[in-house]
Amino acid sequence: MPTLTELAEEALANARRLDAYTAAQGLPLVSLDDDTLTRAELPAELQTTRSALVDSAQMMKRLAQGPLLNMTEMLFSFTDIISIQAIYRYDLPSQVPLTGTASYEDIARAVSLPEGICRRFMVHAMENGIFEEVEGRVKHSAFSRMLAEDREAMQAIGMMVVDLIPAGHRTLDALARWPASCEQTETGFNLAHDTNLPLYAFLSQDPGRISRFGTGMKFFSRGGGFDLKFLVMGFPWAEIDREDALVVDCGGGVGTVSRRLAESTEKMHFVVQDMAGPVALGQQTLPAELQDRVRYEVGDFFAEQKLVGADVYFFRWIFHNWSDAYCVRILRNLVPAMRAHSKVVIYEYILAEEPELKWSRKQGRNLDMVMMAGWNAEERSMSQLSRVFAQADERFVLEGSWQPEGSTMTAISFGWKE
């Protein structure tokens, strides 16, 4: 374990690198008023520097606070949810002008809250960098300005505070009621929302709610380490870029991945399989220049794969939605279609085998808790994923994995031994 001084020196070195880069780009200094590091569009190596700075700072904080203050911070973190729920429910960011200030009185009147209550919500949020107070009035910080200007960001908050956080509150109750369940209908989400339906089926009953969920997911997956450029550059697609090569994009939605890969390759073809709704939308919106290489068909990965002998059966963010038992079913439905040249390529967040004690990697553990609460599913390590493939069929053989610098996601390839 490094000392406080060693952590501080490491943090200082990384902070200087970031300051030097933003200064060279003519950007303002990093502050709560300006999201400089995001606007800087940092190259991959500086994204790594940024993560290392956060990791050092978080570890310094943890060591400096000690067990008692760390416990106190964890236990009172639920109060952050209270104020951010208020931000979402009353749409508080929209009540503050993008430039200038607003009074607490005017904001409270606009959202029909007592001024004292409104002020308490907003001042608490300020402790998290949301809004600022200037001479007794409220102005935007970079954080609150993002919420005011970016609809996807507010929808992401709604998805969490309305749909998923209540599921977390009931997860242990679900485990007590359905011990070791692998079913998507026996989760904290089911108890929290009093439904016998799986999460997506339940949300789909309300068009506005499922739309919010989809928009929130889009927000969390856009840019940064989730950018599809890492999939393009991080897997050897050029090796299979032939006229007769076929990639089957299983559960591929409207074809976001296949379109991106088609744009970055020259010859290979793609079939996007999903339910009827996404397939219809994908067909309607497919650019004309891709129509000779990308096509769509209705498909269910819980049914036997009909496209035999494809070069790649590709799954992005599919396996983490399902427990091991269901992942095995998905893979066994591929077995009749697999040939010696076929690969199954998984694109997922891969957990480390052991705890890493880094804030930048804790996000994967957070996602793992979310998958438990909502789906009875999980994020997996490489060894866990390999066990799932071996359980499905011992002829699946791990070929390798690819995670470019700066990428949150990993591409994992399993070949087939006939």
CSV table of C-alpha atoms in Angstrom, one decimal:
chain,number,residue,atom,x,y,z
A,1,MET,CA,0.0,0.0,0.0
A,2,PRO,CA,1.5,3.4,-1.0
A,3,THR,CA,1.9,6.1,1.7
A,4,LEU,CA,-0.1,9.3,1.7
A,5,THR,CA,2.9,11.1,0.4
A,6,GLU,CA,3.5,8.7,-2.4
A,7,LEU,CA,-0.2,8.9,-3.4
A,8,ALA,CA,-0.1,12.7,-3.3
A,9,GLU,CA,3.1,12.8,-5.5
A,10,GLU,CA,1.5,10.5,-8.0
A,11,ALA,CA,-1.7,12.6,-8.0
A,12,LEU,CA,0.3,15.8,-8.5
A,13,ALA,CA,2.3,14.4,-11.4
A,14,ASN,CA,-0.9,13.3,-13.2
A,15,ALA,CA,-2.6,16.6,-12.4
A,16,ARG,CA,0.3,18.5,-14.0
A,17,ARG,CA,0.0,16.3,-17.1
A,18,LEU,CA,-3.7,17.2,-17.4
A,19,ASP,CA,-3.2,20.9,-16.7
A,20,ALA,CA,-0.4,21.0,-19.3
A,21,TYR,CA,-2.5,19.4,-21.9
A,22,THR,CA,-5.5,21.7,-21.4
A,23,ALA,CA,-3.3,24.8,-21.3
A,24,ALA,CA,-1.7,23.7,-24.6
A,25,GLN,CA,-5.2,23.4,-26.1
A,26,GLY,CA,-6.1,26.9,-24.9
A,27,LEU,CA,-8.8,25.6,-22.6
A,28,PRO,CA,-9.7,27.1,-19.2
A,29,LEU,CA,-8.4,25.6,-16.0
A,30,VAL,CA,-10.4,22.7,-14.6
A,31,SER,CA,-13.1,24.0,-12.2
A,32,LEU,CA,-16.6,23.3,-10.9
A,33,ASP,CA,-17.8,25.9,-13.4
A,34,ASP,CA,-16.3,24.3,-16.5
A,35,ASP,CA,-16.2,20.7,-17.6
A,36,THR,CA,-12.8,21.2,-19.2
A,37,LEU,CA,-11.5,17.7,-19.2
A,38,THR,CA,-14.6,16.4,-21.1
A,39,ARG,CA,-14.5,19.3,-23.6
A,40,ALA,CA,-10.7,18.6,-24.1
A,41,GLU,CA,-11.6,15.2,-25.7
A,42,LEU,CA,-8.5,13.7,-24.1
A,43,PRO,CA,-6.5,11.1,-26.0
A,44,ALA,CA,-6.6,7.5,-24.6
A,45,GLU,CA,-3.3,7.9,-22.7
A,46,LEU,CA,-4.5,11.0,-20.9
A,47,GLN,CA,-7.9,9.3,-20.2
A,48,THR,CA,-5.7,6.7,-18.3
A,49,THR,CA,-3.9,9.6,-16.6
A,50,ARG,CA,-7.3,11.1,-15.6
A,51,SER,CA,-8.4,7.7,-14.1
A,52,ALA,CA,-5.1,7.3,-12.3
A,53,LEU,CA,-5.5,10.8,-10.7
A,54,VAL,CA,-9.0,10.0,-9.5
A,55,ASP,CA,-7.8,6.6,-8.1
A,56,SER,CA,-5.0,8.3,-6.2
A,57,ALA,CA,-7.3,11.0,-4.8
A,58,GLN,CA,-9.9,8.5,-3.7
A,59,MET,CA,-7.3,6.3,-2.0
A,60,MET,CA,-5.8,9.3,-0.3
A,61,LYS,CA,-9.2,10.3,0.9
A,62,ARG,CA,-10.0,6.8,2.2
A,63,LEU,CA,-6.7,6.6,4.1
A,64,ALA,CA,-6.9,10.1,5.5
A,65,GLN,CA,-10.5,9.6,6.7
A,66,GLY,CA,-9.9,6.2,8.3
A,67,PRO,CA,-12.5,3.5,9.1
A,68,LEU,CA,-14.9,5.6,11.2
A,69,LEU,CA,-15.3,8.5,8.7
A,70,ASN,CA,-15.4,6.1,5.8
A,71,MET,CA,-18.2,4.2,7.4
A,72,THR,CA,-20.1,7.4,8.2
A,73,GLU,CA,-19.8,8.6,4.6
A,74,MET,CA,-21.1,5.2,3.3
A,75,LEU,CA,-24.0,5.1,5.6
A,76,PHE,CA,-25.1,8.7,4.9
A,77,SER,CA,-24.7,8.4,1.1
A,78,PHE,CA,-28.5,7.7,0.9
A,79,THR,CA,-29.0,11.4,1.5
A,80,ASP,CA,-27.4,12.1,-1.9
A,81,ILE,CA,-30.2,10.1,-3.4
A,82,ILE,CA,-32.8,12.3,-1.6
A,83,SER,CA,-31.5,15.5,-3.1
A,84,ILE,CA,-30.9,14.1,-6.6
A,85,GLN,CA,-34.5,12.6,-6.5
A,86,ALA,CA,-35.7,16.2,-5.9
A,87,ILE,CA,-33.6,17.5,-8.7
A,88,TYR,CA,-35.2,15.0,-11.0
A,89,ARG,CA,-38.8,15.1,-9.7
A,90,TYR,CA,-39.0,19.0,-9.7
A,91,ASP,CA,-36.6,19.5,-12.7
A,92,LEU,CA,-34.7,22.0,-10.6
A,93,PRO,CA,-31.9,22.5,-13.2
A,94,SER,CA,-34.4,24.0,-15.7
A,95,GLN,CA,-35.4,26.6,-13.1
A,96,VAL,CA,-32.0,28.2,-13.1
A,97,PRO,CA,-31.0,30.4,-16.2
A,98,LEU,CA,-28.0,29.1,-18.1
A,99,THR,CA,-26.4,32.4,-17.6
A,100,GLY,CA,-27.1,34.5,-14.5
A,101,THR,CA,-28.8,33.5,-11.3
A,102,ALA,CA,-32.2,32.7,-9.7
A,103,SER,CA,-33.5,33.3,-6.2
A,104,TYR,CA,-34.5,30.4,-4.0
A,105,GLU,CA,-37.9,32.0,-3.7
A,106,ASP,CA,-38.5,32.1,-7.4
A,107,ILE,CA,-37.3,28.5,-7.9
A,108,ALA,CA,-39.5,27.2,-5.0
A,109,ARG,CA,-42.5,29.0,-6.4
A,110,ALA,CA,-42.0,27.6,-9.9
A,111,VAL,CA,-41.9,24.0,-8.6
A,112,SER,CA,-44.6,24.4,-5.9
A,113,LEU,CA,-42.3,23.7,-2.9
A,114,PRO,CA,-41.9,25.6,0.4
A,115,GLU,CA,-38.9,27.8,0.0
A,116,GLY,CA,-37.1,26.3,3.0
A,117,ILE,CA,-37.5,22.8,1.7
A,118,CYS,CA,-36.4,23.8,-1.8
A,119,ARG,CA,-33.3,25.5,-0.4
A,120,ARG,CA,-32.3,22.5,1.7
A,121,PHE,CA,-32.5,20.2,-1.4
A,122,MET,CA,-30.4,22.6,-3.5
A,123,VAL,CA,-27.8,23.4,-0.8
A,124,HIS,CA,-27.3,19.7,-0.2
A,125,ALA,CA,-26.8,19.2,-3.9
A,126,MET,CA,-24.2,21.9,-3.9
A,127,GLU,CA,-22.1,19.8,-1.6
A,128,ASN,CA,-21.9,17.4,-4.5
A,129,GLY,CA,-21.0,20.1,-7.0
A,130,ILE,CA,-24.6,20.5,-8.3
A,131,PHE,CA,-25.4,24.2,-8.5
A,132,GLU,CA,-23.5,27.0,-6.8
A,133,GLU,CA,-24.6,29.9,-4.5
A,134,VAL,CA,-23.5,33.4,-5.2
A,135,GLU,CA,-24.6,36.2,-2.9
A,136,GLY,CA,-27.5,34.2,-1.7
A,137,ARG,CA,-28.7,33.3,-5.2
A,138,VAL,CA,-28.4,30.1,-7.3
A,139,LYS,CA,-26.3,29.7,-10.4
A,140,HIS,CA,-25.3,26.8,-12.5
A,141,SER,CA,-22.1,24.7,-11.9
A,142,ALA,CA,-20.8,22.6,-14.8
A,143,PHE,CA,-22.7,19.6,-13.3
A,144,SER,CA,-26.1,21.3,-13.0
A,145,ARG,CA,-25.6,23.0,-16.4
A,146,MET,CA,-25.2,19.5,-18.0
A,147,LEU,CA,-28.5,18.5,-16.4
A,148,ALA,CA,-30.2,21.6,-17.8
A,149,GLU,CA,-28.9,21.2,-21.3
A,150,ASP,CA,-28.6,17.4,-21.7
A,151,ARG,CA,-32.0,15.6,-21.7
A,152,GLU,CA,-30.2,12.2,-21.7
A,153,ALA,CA,-28.5,13.1,-18.4
A,154,MET,CA,-31.8,13.8,-16.6
A,155,GLN,CA,-33.3,10.7,-18.1
A,156,ALA,CA,-30.4,8.7,-16.7
A,157,ILE,CA,-31.2,10.1,-13.2
A,158,GLY,CA,-34.8,9.2,-13.6
A,159,MET,CA,-34.0,5.7,-14.7
A,160,MET,CA,-31.9,5.2,-11.6
A,161,VAL,CA,-34.0,6.9,-8.9
A,162,VAL,CA,-37.4,5.7,-10.1
A,163,ASP,CA,-36.6,2.2,-11.5
A,164,LEU,CA,-33.3,0.8,-10.3
A,165,ILE,CA,-32.5,2.3,-6.9
A,166,PRO,CA,-35.8,1.0,-5.4
A,167,ALA,CA,-34.8,-2.5,-6.7
A,168,GLY,CA,-31.6,-2.2,-4.8
A,169,HIS,CA,-33.5,-1.6,-1.6
A,170,ARG,CA,-35.4,-4.9,-2.0
A,171,THR,CA,-32.6,-7.1,-3.3
A,172,LEU,CA,-31.9,-8.8,0.1
A,173,ASP,CA,-35.6,-9.4,0.5
A,174,ALA,CA,-35.7,-11.1,-2.9
A,175,LEU,CA,-32.7,-13.3,-1.9
A,176,ALA,CA,-34.6,-14.3,1.2
A,177,ARG,CA,-37.7,-15.1,-0.7
A,178,TRP,CA,-36.1,-16.8,-3.7
A,179,PRO,CA,-32.7,-18.2,-2.5
A,180,ALA,CA,-30.2,-18.6,-5.3
A,181,SER,CA,-32.7,-17.8,-8.0
A,182,CYS,CA,-31.6,-17.4,-11.6
A,183,GLU,CA,-34.9,-16.1,-12.8
A,184,GLN,CA,-35.5,-12.5,-14.0
A,185,THR,CA,-38.9,-12.5,-12.3
A,186,GLU,CA,-37.6,-13.1,-8.8
A,187,THR,CA,-35.5,-10.0,-8.1
A,188,GLY,CA,-35.4,-6.9,-6.0
A,189,PHE,CA,-37.0,-5.1,-9.0
A,190,ASN,CA,-40.0,-7.4,-8.9
A,191,LEU,CA,-40.6,-6.8,-5.2
A,192,ALA,CA,-40.0,-3.0,-5.4
A,193,HIS,CA,-42.4,-2.6,-8.3
A,194,ASP,CA,-44.9,-5.4,-7.3
A,195,THR,CA,-44.7,-7.2,-10.6
A,196,ASN,CA,-44.3,-10.7,-11.9
A,197,LEU,CA,-42.8,-9.5,-15.1
A,198,PRO,CA,-39.1,-9.2,-16.0
A,199,LEU,CA,-37.7,-5.7,-15.9
A,200,TYR,CA,-37.9,-4.9,-19.6
A,201,ALA,CA,-41.4,-6.4,-20.0
A,202,PHE,CA,-42.7,-4.4,-17.0
A,203,LEU,CA,-41.2,-1.1,-18.3
A,204,SER,CA,-42.5,-1.7,-21.8
A,205,GLN,CA,-46.1,-1.4,-20.5
A,206,ASP,CA,-45.5,2.3,-20.2
A,207,PRO,CA,-44.0,3.9,-23.4
A,208,GLY,CA,-42.7,6.9,-21.5
A,209,ARG,CA,-41.0,4.7,-18.9
A,210,ILE,CA,-39.3,2.4,-21.4
A,211,SER,CA,-38.2,5.4,-23.4
A,212,ARG,CA,-36.6,7.0,-20.4
A,213,PHE,CA,-34.8,3.7,-19.6
A,214,GLY,CA,-33.4,3.5,-23.1
A,215,THR,CA,-32.3,7.1,-23.1
A,216,GLY,CA,-30.7,6.7,-19.7
A,217,MET,CA,-28.8,3.6,-20.9
A,218,LYS,CA,-27.7,5.6,-23.9
A,219,PHE,CA,-26.3,8.3,-21.7
A,220,PHE,CA,-24.3,5.9,-19.5
A,221,SER,CA,-22.8,4.1,-22.6
A,222,ARG,CA,-21.9,7.1,-24.7
A,223,GLY,CA,-18.3,8.2,-25.3
A,224,GLY,CA,-15.5,7.7,-22.9
A,225,GLY,CA,-14.4,4.1,-22.3
A,226,PHE,CA,-17.7,2.8,-23.9
A,227,ASP,CA,-17.0,4.5,-27.3
A,228,LEU,CA,-17.4,2.0,-30.1
A,229,LYS,CA,-14.1,3.2,-31.6
A,230,PHE,CA,-12.5,0.8,-29.1
A,231,LEU,CA,-14.4,-2.2,-30.5
A,232,VAL,CA,-13.4,-1.1,-34.0
A,233,MET,CA,-9.7,-0.8,-33.1
A,234,GLY,CA,-9.5,-3.4,-30.4
A,235,PHE,CA,-10.4,-6.6,-32.3
A,236,PRO,CA,-8.7,-7.9,-35.5
A,237,TRP,CA,-11.6,-7.4,-37.8
A,238,ALA,CA,-9.2,-7.0,-40.8
A,239,GLU,CA,-8.4,-10.7,-40.6
A,240,ILE,CA,-12.0,-11.6,-41.5
A,241,ASP,CA,-12.8,-8.7,-43.8
A,242,ARG,CA,-13.6,-10.8,-46.9
A,243,GLU,CA,-16.6,-10.8,-49.3
A,244,ASP,CA,-17.8,-14.1,-48.0
A,245,ALA,CA,-17.4,-13.3,-44.3
A,246,LEU,CA,-20.5,-13.0,-42.1
A,247,VAL,CA,-21.0,-11.4,-38.7
A,248,VAL,CA,-24.3,-12.2,-36.9
A,249,ASP,CA,-25.1,-9.4,-34.5
A,250,CYS,CA,-27.2,-11.3,-31.9
A,251,GLY,CA,-29.5,-9.1,-30.0
A,252,GLY,CA,-28.1,-6.2,-32.0
A,253,GLY,CA,-31.1,-3.9,-31.6
A,254,VAL,CA,-31.2,-1.3,-34.4
A,255,GLY,CA,-27.8,-2.3,-35.6
A,256,THR,CA,-25.6,0.3,-34.0
A,257,VAL,CA,-22.6,-2.0,-33.8
A,258,SER,CA,-23.0,-3.5,-37.2
A,259,ARG,CA,-23.3,-0.1,-38.9
A,260,ARG,CA,-20.1,1.1,-37.1
A,261,LEU,CA,-18.2,-2.0,-38.1
A,262,ALA,CA,-19.5,-1.9,-41.7
A,263,GLU,CA,-18.2,1.7,-41.9
A,264,SER,CA,-14.8,0.7,-40.7
A,265,THR,CA,-14.4,-2.4,-42.9
A,266,GLU,CA,-14.7,-2.9,-46.6
A,267,LYS,CA,-16.1,-6.4,-47.6
A,268,MET,CA,-17.6,-8.4,-44.7
A,269,HIS,CA,-21.4,-8.7,-44.3
A,270,PHE,CA,-23.6,-8.3,-41.2
A,271,VAL,CA,-26.9,-9.7,-40.2
A,272,VAL,CA,-28.6,-8.0,-37.2
A,273,GLN,CA,-30.9,-10.3,-35.3
A,274,ASP,CA,-33.4,-9.0,-32.7
A,275,MET,CA,-37.1,-8.7,-31.9
A,276,ALA,CA,-39.5,-7.3,-34.5
A,277,GLY,CA,-39.6,-3.8,-33.2
A,278,PRO,CA,-35.9,-3.0,-33.2
A,279,VAL,CA,-35.5,-4.8,-36.5
A,280,ALA,CA,-38.2,-2.7,-38.2
A,281,LEU,CA,-36.7,0.5,-36.9
A,282,GLY,CA,-33.2,-0.6,-38.0
A,283,GLN,CA,-34.4,-1.4,-41.5
A,284,GLN,CA,-36.1,2.0,-41.8
A,285,THR,CA,-33.1,4.0,-40.7
A,286,LEU,CA,-30.3,2.0,-42.4
A,287,PRO,CA,-28.2,4.4,-44.5
A,288,ALA,CA,-28.4,3.6,-48.2
A,289,GLU,CA,-24.6,3.1,-48.5
A,290,LEU,CA,-24.7,0.2,-46.0
A,291,GLN,CA,-27.7,-1.6,-47.4
A,292,ASP,CA,-25.7,-4.0,-49.5
A,293,ARG,CA,-23.7,-5.2,-46.5
A,294,VAL,CA,-26.1,-5.0,-43.5
A,295,ARG,CA,-29.4,-6.7,-43.3
A,296,TYR,CA,-31.9,-7.5,-40.6
A,297,GLU,CA,-33.9,-10.4,-39.5
A,298,VAL,CA,-36.2,-11.2,-36.5
A,299,GLY,CA,-34.3,-13.6,-34.2
A,300,ASP,CA,-34.3,-14.9,-30.7
A,301,PHE,CA,-31.0,-16.0,-29.1
A,302,PHE,CA,-33.0,-18.5,-27.0
A,303,ALA,CA,-34.0,-20.3,-30.1
A,304,GLU,CA,-31.6,-22.4,-32.3
A,305,GLN,CA,-29.4,-20.2,-34.5
A,306,LYS,CA,-30.5,-20.7,-38.1
A,307,LEU,CA,-27.5,-19.0,-39.8
A,308,VAL,CA,-25.0,-21.8,-40.0
A,309,GLY,CA,-21.3,-21.3,-40.3
A,310,ALA,CA,-21.0,-17.6,-39.7
A,311,ASP,CA,-17.5,-16.3,-39.1
A,312,VAL,CA,-18.6,-14.4,-36.0
A,313,TYR,CA,-21.6,-14.6,-33.7
A,314,PHE,CA,-21.4,-11.3,-31.8
A,315,PHE,CA,-23.0,-10.4,-28.5
A,316,ARG,CA,-22.6,-6.9,-27.0
A,317,TRP,CA,-24.0,-6.4,-23.5
A,318,ILE,CA,-26.1,-9.5,-23.7
A,319,PHE,CA,-24.5,-12.0,-21.3
A,320,HIS,CA,-24.4,-9.6,-18.4
A,321,ASN,CA,-28.3,-9.4,-18.5
A,322,TRP,CA,-28.6,-13.1,-17.8
A,323,SER,CA,-27.7,-15.6,-15.1
A,324,ASP,CA,-25.3,-18.5,-15.9
A,325,ALA,CA,-28.1,-20.9,-16.6
A,326,TYR,CA,-29.6,-18.7,-19.3
A,327,CYS,CA,-26.2,-17.8,-20.8
A,328,VAL,CA,-25.6,-21.6,-21.2
A,329,ARG,CA,-28.9,-21.9,-23.1
A,330,ILE,CA,-27.9,-19.0,-25.4
A,331,LEU,CA,-24.6,-20.7,-26.2
A,332,ARG,CA,-26.1,-24.2,-26.7
A,333,ASN,CA,-28.5,-22.7,-29.2
A,334,LEU,CA,-25.4,-21.7,-31.2
A,335,VAL,CA,-23.8,-25.1,-31.2
A,336,PRO,CA,-25.6,-26.5,-34.3
A,337,ALA,CA,-24.5,-23.5,-36.3
A,338,MET,CA,-20.8,-23.5,-35.2
A,339,ARG,CA,-18.1,-24.6,-37.7
A,340,ALA,CA,-14.4,-24.9,-37.4
A,341,HIS,CA,-13.9,-21.3,-38.6
A,342,SER,CA,-16.7,-19.8,-36.4
A,343,LYS,CA,-16.1,-17.6,-33.4
A,344,VAL,CA,-18.3,-16.3,-30.6
A,345,VAL,CA,-17.2,-12.8,-29.8
A,346,ILE,CA,-18.5,-11.3,-26.5
A,347,TYR,CA,-18.2,-7.5,-25.8
A,348,GLU,CA,-18.7,-6.9,-22.1
A,349,TYR,CA,-17.3,-5.3,-19.0
A,350,ILE,CA,-14.9,-7.8,-17.6
A,351,LEU,CA,-14.3,-7.9,-13.9
A,352,ALA,CA,-10.8,-8.5,-12.4
A,353,GLU,CA,-10.4,-11.8,-10.7
A,354,GLU,CA,-9.6,-10.1,-7.4
A,355,PRO,CA,-10.6,-6.8,-5.7
A,356,GLU,CA,-8.6,-3.9,-7.2
A,357,LEU,CA,-9.3,-1.1,-4.7
A,358,LYS,CA,-9.5,1.5,-7.5
A,359,TRP,CA,-12.4,3.9,-7.9
A,360,SER,CA,-12.1,3.6,-11.7
A,361,ARG,CA,-12.6,-0.2,-11.4
A,362,LYS,CA,-15.3,0.0,-8.8
A,363,GLN,CA,-17.8,0.9,-11.4
A,364,GLY,CA,-17.7,-2.7,-12.6
A,365,ARG,CA,-18.6,-3.8,-9.1
A,366,ASN,CA,-21.4,-1.2,-9.0
A,367,LEU,CA,-22.8,-2.6,-12.3
A,368,ASP,CA,-22.6,-6.1,-10.8
A,369,MET,CA,-24.9,-5.1,-8.0
A,370,VAL,CA,-27.3,-3.4,-10.4
A,371,MET,CA,-27.5,-6.6,-12.5
A,372,MET,CA,-28.3,-8.6,-9.4
A,373,ALA,CA,-31.0,-6.2,-8.3
A,374,GLY,CA,-32.7,-5.9,-11.7
A,375,TRP,CA,-32.1,-9.1,-13.5
A,376,ASN,CA,-30.6,-11.8,-11.2
A,377,ALA,CA,-27.7,-11.5,-13.5
A,378,GLU,CA,-24.0,-10.4,-13.1
A,379,GLU,CA,-20.9,-8.9,-14.6
A,380,ARG,CA,-18.2,-11.6,-14.9
A,381,SER,CA,-14.5,-12.1,-14.7
A,382,MET,CA,-12.6,-13.9,-17.5
A,383,SER,CA,-12.6,-17.2,-15.5
A,384,GLN,CA,-16.3,-16.9,-14.8
A,385,LEU,CA,-17.1,-16.3,-18.5
A,386,SER,CA,-14.8,-19.2,-19.5
A,387,ARG,CA,-16.7,-21.5,-17.1
A,388,VAL,CA,-20.0,-20.6,-18.7
A,389,PHE,CA,-18.7,-21.5,-22.1
A,390,ALA,CA,-17.2,-24.8,-20.8
A,391,GLN,CA,-20.6,-25.7,-19.2
A,392,ALA,CA,-22.4,-25.0,-22.5
A,393,ASP,CA,-20.0,-27.1,-24.6
A,394,GLU,CA,-16.4,-28.1,-24.1
A,395,ARG,CA,-15.7,-27.5,-27.8
A,396,PHE,CA,-15.7,-23.8,-27.2
A,397,VAL,CA,-12.1,-22.6,-26.9
A,398,LEU,CA,-10.9,-19.3,-25.5
A,399,GLU,CA,-8.8,-17.6,-28.3
A,400,GLY,CA,-8.0,-14.3,-26.7
A,401,SER,CA,-9.2,-11.0,-25.4
A,402,TRP,CA,-8.6,-7.4,-26.5
A,403,GLN,CA,-9.0,-4.2,-24.4
A,404,PRO,CA,-7.3,-1.1,-25.9
A,405,GLU,CA,-6.0,1.6,-23.6
A,406,GLY,CA,-8.8,3.8,-22.5
A,407,SER,CA,-11.5,1.2,-23.1
A,408,THR,CA,-14.0,0.2,-20.4
A,409,MET,CA,-15.1,-2.8,-22.5
A,410,THR,CA,-13.3,-6.0,-23.5
A,411,ALA,CA,-13.8,-8.1,-26.6
A,412,ILE,CA,-13.4,-11.9,-25.9
A,413,SER,CA,-13.2,-14.5,-28.7
A,414,PHE,CA,-14.1,-18.2,-28.3
A,415,GLY,CA,-13.4,-20.5,-31.2
A,416,TRP,CA,-14.8,-23.9,-32.0
A,417,LYS,CA,-13.0,-27.2,-31.9
A,418,GLU,CA,-14.8,-29.8,-34.0
